[in-house]
Coordinates of C-alpha atoms and ligand atoms in Angstrom, one line a residue:
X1 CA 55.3 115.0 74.2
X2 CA 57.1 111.8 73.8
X3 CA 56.8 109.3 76.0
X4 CA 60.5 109.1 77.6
X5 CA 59.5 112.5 79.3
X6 CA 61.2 114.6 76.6
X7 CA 59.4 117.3 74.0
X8 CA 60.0 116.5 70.9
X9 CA 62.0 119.1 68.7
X10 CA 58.3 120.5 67.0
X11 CA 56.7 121.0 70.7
X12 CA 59.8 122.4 72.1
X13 CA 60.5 125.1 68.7
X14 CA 56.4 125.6 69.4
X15 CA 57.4 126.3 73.2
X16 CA 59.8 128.3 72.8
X17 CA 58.0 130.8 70.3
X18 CA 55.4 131.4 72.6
X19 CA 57.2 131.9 75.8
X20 CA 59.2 134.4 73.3
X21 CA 55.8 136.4 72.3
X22 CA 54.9 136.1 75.9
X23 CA 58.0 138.1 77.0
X24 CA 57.9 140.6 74.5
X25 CA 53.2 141.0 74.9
X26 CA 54.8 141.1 78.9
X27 CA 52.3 138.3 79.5
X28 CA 52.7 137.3 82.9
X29 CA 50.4 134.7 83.3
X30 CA 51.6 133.1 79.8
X31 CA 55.3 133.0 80.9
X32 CA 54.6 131.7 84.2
X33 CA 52.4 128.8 82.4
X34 CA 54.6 129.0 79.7
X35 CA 57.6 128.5 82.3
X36 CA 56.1 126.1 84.5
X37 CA 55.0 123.5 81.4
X38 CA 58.7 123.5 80.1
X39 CA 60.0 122.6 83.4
X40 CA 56.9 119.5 83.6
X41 CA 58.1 118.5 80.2
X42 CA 61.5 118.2 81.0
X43 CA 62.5 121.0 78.6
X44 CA 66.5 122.3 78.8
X45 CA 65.8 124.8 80.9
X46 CA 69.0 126.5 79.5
X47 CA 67.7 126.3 76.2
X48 CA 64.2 127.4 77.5
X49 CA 66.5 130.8 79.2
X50 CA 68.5 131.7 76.6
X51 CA 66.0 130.8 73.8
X52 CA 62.5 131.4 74.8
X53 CA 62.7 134.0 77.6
X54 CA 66.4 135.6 77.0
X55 CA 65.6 136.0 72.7
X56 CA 61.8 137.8 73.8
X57 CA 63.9 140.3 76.3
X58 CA 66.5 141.1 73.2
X59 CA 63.6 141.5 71.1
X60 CA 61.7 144.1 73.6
X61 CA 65.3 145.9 73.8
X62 CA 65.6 145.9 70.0
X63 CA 62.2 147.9 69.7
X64 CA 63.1 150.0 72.7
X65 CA 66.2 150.9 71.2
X66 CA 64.4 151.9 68.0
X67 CA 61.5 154.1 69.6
X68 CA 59.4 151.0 69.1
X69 CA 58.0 150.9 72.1
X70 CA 58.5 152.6 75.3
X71 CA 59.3 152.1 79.1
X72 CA 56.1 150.9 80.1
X73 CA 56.6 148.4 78.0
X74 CA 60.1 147.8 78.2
X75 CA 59.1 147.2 82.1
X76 CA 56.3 145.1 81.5
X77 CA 58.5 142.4 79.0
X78 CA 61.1 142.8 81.8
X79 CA 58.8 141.9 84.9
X80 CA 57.6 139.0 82.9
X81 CA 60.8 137.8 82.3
X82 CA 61.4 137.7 85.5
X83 CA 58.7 136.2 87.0
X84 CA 59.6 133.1 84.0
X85 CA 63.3 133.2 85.2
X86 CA 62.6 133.1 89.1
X87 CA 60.4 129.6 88.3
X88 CA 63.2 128.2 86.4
X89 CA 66.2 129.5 88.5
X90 CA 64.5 127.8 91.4
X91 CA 64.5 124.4 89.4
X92 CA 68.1 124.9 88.2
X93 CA 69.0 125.5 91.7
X94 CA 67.4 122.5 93.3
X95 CA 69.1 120.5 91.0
X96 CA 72.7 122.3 91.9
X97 CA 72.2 121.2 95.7
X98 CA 74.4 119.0 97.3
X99 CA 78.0 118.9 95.0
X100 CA 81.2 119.7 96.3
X101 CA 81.8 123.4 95.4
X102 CA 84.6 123.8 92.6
X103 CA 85.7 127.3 93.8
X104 CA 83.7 130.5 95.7
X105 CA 82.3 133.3 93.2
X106 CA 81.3 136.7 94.3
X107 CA 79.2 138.4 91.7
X108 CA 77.2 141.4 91.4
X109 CA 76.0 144.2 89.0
X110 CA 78.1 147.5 89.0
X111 CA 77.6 150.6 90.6
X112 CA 74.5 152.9 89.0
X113 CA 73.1 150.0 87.6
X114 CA 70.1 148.1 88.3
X115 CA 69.8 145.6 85.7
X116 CA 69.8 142.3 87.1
X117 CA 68.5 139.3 85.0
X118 CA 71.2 138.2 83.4
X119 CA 73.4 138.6 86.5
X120 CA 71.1 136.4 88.4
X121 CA 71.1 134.0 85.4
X122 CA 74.9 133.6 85.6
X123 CA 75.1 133.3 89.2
X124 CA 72.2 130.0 89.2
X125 CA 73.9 128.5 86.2
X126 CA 77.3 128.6 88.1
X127 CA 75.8 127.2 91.6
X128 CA 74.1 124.7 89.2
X129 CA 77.3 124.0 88.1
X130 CA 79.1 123.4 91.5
X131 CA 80.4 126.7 92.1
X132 CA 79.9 128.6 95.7
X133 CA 78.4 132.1 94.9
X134 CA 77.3 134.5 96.7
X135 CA 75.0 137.1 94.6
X136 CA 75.7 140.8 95.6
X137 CA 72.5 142.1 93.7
X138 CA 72.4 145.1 91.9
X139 CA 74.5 148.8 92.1
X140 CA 77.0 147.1 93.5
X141 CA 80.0 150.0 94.7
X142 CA 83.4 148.8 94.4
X143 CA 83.9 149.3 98.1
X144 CA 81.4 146.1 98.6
X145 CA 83.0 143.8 96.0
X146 CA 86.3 144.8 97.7
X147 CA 84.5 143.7 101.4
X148 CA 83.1 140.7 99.9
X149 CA 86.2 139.8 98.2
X150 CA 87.8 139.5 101.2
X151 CA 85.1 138.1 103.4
X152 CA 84.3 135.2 101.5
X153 CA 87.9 134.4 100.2
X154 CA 86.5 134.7 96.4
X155 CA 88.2 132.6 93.8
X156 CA 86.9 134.3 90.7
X157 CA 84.6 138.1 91.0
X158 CA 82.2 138.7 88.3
X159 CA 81.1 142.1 87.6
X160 CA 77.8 142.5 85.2
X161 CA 77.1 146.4 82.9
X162 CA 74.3 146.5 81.1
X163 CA 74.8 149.9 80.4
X164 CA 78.0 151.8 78.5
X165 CA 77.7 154.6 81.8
X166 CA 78.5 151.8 84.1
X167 CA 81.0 149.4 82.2
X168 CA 84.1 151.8 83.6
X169 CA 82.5 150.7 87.1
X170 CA 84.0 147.4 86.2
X171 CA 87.5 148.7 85.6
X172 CA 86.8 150.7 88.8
X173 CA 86.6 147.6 90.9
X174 CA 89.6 145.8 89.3
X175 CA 91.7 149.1 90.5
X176 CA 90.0 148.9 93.7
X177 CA 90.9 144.9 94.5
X178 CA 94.3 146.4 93.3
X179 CA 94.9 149.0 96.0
X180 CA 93.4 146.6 98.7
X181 CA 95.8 143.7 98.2
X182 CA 93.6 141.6 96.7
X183 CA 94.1 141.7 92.5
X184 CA 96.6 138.7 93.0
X185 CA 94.4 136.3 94.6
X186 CA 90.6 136.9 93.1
X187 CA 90.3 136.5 89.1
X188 CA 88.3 138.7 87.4
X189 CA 85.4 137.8 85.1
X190 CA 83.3 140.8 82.9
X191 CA 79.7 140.5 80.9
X192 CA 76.7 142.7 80.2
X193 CA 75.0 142.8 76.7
X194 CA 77.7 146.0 75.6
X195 CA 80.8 144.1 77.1
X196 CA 83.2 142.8 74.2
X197 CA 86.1 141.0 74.6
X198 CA 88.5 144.2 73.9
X199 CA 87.1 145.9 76.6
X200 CA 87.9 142.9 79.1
X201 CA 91.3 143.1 78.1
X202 CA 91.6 147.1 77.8
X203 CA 90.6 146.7 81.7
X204 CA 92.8 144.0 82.7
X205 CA 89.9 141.3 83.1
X206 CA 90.7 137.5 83.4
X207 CA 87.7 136.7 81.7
X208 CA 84.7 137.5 79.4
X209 CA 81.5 136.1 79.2
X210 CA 78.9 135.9 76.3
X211 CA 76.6 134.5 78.5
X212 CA 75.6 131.6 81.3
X213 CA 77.2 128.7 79.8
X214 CA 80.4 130.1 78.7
X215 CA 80.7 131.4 81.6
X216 CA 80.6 128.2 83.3
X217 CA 83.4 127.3 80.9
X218 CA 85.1 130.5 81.5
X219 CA 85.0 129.9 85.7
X220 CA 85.8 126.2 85.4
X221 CA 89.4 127.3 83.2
X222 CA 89.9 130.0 85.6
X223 CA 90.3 127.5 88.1
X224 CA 92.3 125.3 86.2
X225 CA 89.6 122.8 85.9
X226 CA 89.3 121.0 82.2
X227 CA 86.3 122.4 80.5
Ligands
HCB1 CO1 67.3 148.5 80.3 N1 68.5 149.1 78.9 N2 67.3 150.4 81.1 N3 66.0 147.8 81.6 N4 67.2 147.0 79.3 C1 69.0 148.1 78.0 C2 70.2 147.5 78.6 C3 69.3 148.9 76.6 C4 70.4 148.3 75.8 C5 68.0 149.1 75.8 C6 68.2 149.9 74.5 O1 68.3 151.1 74.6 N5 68.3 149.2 73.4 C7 69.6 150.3 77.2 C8 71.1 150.6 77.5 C9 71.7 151.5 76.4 C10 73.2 151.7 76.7 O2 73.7 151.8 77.7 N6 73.9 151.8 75.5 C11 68.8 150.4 78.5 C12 68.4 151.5 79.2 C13 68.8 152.9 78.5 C14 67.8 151.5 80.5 C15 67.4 152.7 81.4 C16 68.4 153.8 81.5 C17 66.0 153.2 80.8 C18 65.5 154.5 81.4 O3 65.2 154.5 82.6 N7 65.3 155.5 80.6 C19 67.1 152.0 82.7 C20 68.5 151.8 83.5 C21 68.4 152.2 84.9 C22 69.7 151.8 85.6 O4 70.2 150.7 85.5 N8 70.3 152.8 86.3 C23 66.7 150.7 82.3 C24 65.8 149.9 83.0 C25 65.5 148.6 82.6 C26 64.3 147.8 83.3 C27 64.2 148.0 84.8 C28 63.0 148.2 82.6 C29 64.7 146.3 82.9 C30 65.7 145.6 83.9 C31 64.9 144.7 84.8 C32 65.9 143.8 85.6 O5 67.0 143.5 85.3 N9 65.3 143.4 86.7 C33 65.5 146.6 81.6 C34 65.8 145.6 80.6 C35 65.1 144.3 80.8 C36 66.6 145.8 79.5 C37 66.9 144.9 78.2 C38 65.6 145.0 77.3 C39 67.2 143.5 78.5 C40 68.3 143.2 79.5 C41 68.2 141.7 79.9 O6 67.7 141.4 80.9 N10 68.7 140.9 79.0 C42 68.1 145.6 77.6 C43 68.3 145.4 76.1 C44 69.5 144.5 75.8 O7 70.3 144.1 76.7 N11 69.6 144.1 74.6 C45 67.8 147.1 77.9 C46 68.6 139.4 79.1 C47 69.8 138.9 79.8 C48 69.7 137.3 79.9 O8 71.0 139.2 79.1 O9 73.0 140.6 78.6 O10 71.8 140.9 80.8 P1 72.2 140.0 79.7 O11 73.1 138.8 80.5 C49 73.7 137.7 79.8 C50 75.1 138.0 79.3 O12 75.3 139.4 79.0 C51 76.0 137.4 80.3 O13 75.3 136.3 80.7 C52 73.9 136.6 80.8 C53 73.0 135.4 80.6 O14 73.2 134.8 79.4 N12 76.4 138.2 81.5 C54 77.6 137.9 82.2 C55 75.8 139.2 82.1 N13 76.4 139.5 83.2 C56 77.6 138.8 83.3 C57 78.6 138.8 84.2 C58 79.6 137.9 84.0 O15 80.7 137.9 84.9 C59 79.6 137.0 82.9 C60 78.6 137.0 82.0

């Protein structure tokens, strides 16, 4: 540690390593230390997300995907990544408290799926950013985007697939917001680890996403904000 507060760049590559082998051992205790140092430290707890904790989850889904490993341990990375997100979503949120909102998101993950991590890491990122959102959770039908939509006089919906069985749920909703009215008011925004680009356009999506901070950039332009 320096003495302004800040790691300096060896600590923080350190830092991040571990918290990455913590995910991937699904080391609970670790991450939570692991988590709960960074935040002491004054780490970017973006960085720390997408770096430390996000790279260890791609990692686990890399081996799963190979026959590496299997779902136990698939769900033990994933419940310690979790419990390391919640501390630092908490943090991130505090420090979104108290701006005036830049426009009201409604966001959720779609129908038949339950993966929500990512989701959850876009919707603190965006309220950290100024942005009014409402989280839906997971398995999201398109009937309840449509409801929320409407109830909370959404700016921008954004729809989350990890899985390719649930990205047409995303083109499902757009049609649905269509036949309700709605599809001229409410911009759409897409993401998931197997959303592309093409695909947001082959659905008629406003938006797509790599991850947290660009979509951050992505909502601010959709509202016509300078990014
Ligand atoms: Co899951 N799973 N899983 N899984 N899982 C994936 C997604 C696979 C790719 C793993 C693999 O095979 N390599 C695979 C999907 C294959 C496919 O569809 N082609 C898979 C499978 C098959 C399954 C099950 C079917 C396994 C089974 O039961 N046999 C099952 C699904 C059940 C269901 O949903 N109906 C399942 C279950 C699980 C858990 C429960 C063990 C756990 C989820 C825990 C949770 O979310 N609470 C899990 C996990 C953790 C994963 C991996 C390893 C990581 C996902 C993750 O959290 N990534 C994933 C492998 C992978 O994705 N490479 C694997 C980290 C976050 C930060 O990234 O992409 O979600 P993200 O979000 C980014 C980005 O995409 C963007 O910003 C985020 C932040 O940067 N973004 C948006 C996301 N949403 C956005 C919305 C917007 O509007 C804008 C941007």
């Amino acid at each position: 540690m320096k003495g302004n507060g800040k790691m300096d760049k060896e600590n923080e590559a350190r830092l991040l390593d571990d918290l990455r082998q913590a995910v991937i051992m699904g080391d609970i205790h670790k991450t939570e230390k692991l988590a709960t140092d960074s935040i002491k430290e004054g780490t970017d707890l973006l960085l720390v997300l997408e770096e430390g904790l996000g790279k260890g989850i791609e990692t686990v889904g890399d081996l799963f995907g190979k026959g590496e490993i299997f779902l136990p341990e698939l769900m033990g990375a994933a419940y310690a990544m979790e419990v390391g997100t919640t501390i630092l979503v908490d943090e991130l949120k505090k420090k979104g408290i108290k701006r005036k909102s830049l426009g009201v998101i409604v966001i959720g993950t779609a129908a038949g799926d339950i993966h929500d991590i990512g989701k959850t890491i876009v919707a603190t990122l965006l309220t950290a950013n100024g942005f009014e959102v409402y989280d839906l959770g997971t398995d999201v039908s398109r009937e309840i985007f449509v409801e929320k939509v409407r109830e909370y006089n959404a700016d921008i919906v954004g729809i989350s697939s990890l899985l390719t069985t649930t990205m047409p749920a995303q083109e499902e909703v757009i049609t649905a917001l269509s036949k309700a009215n709605l599809r001229a008011h409410v911009k759409v925004m897409v993401g998931g680890a197997p959303v592309t680009l093409e695909w947001a356009e082959q659905i008629g999506a406003d938006a797509y996403a790599v991850n947290a901070a660009e979509a951050v950039i992505k909502a601010r332009e959709l509202m016509g904000f300078e990014t």
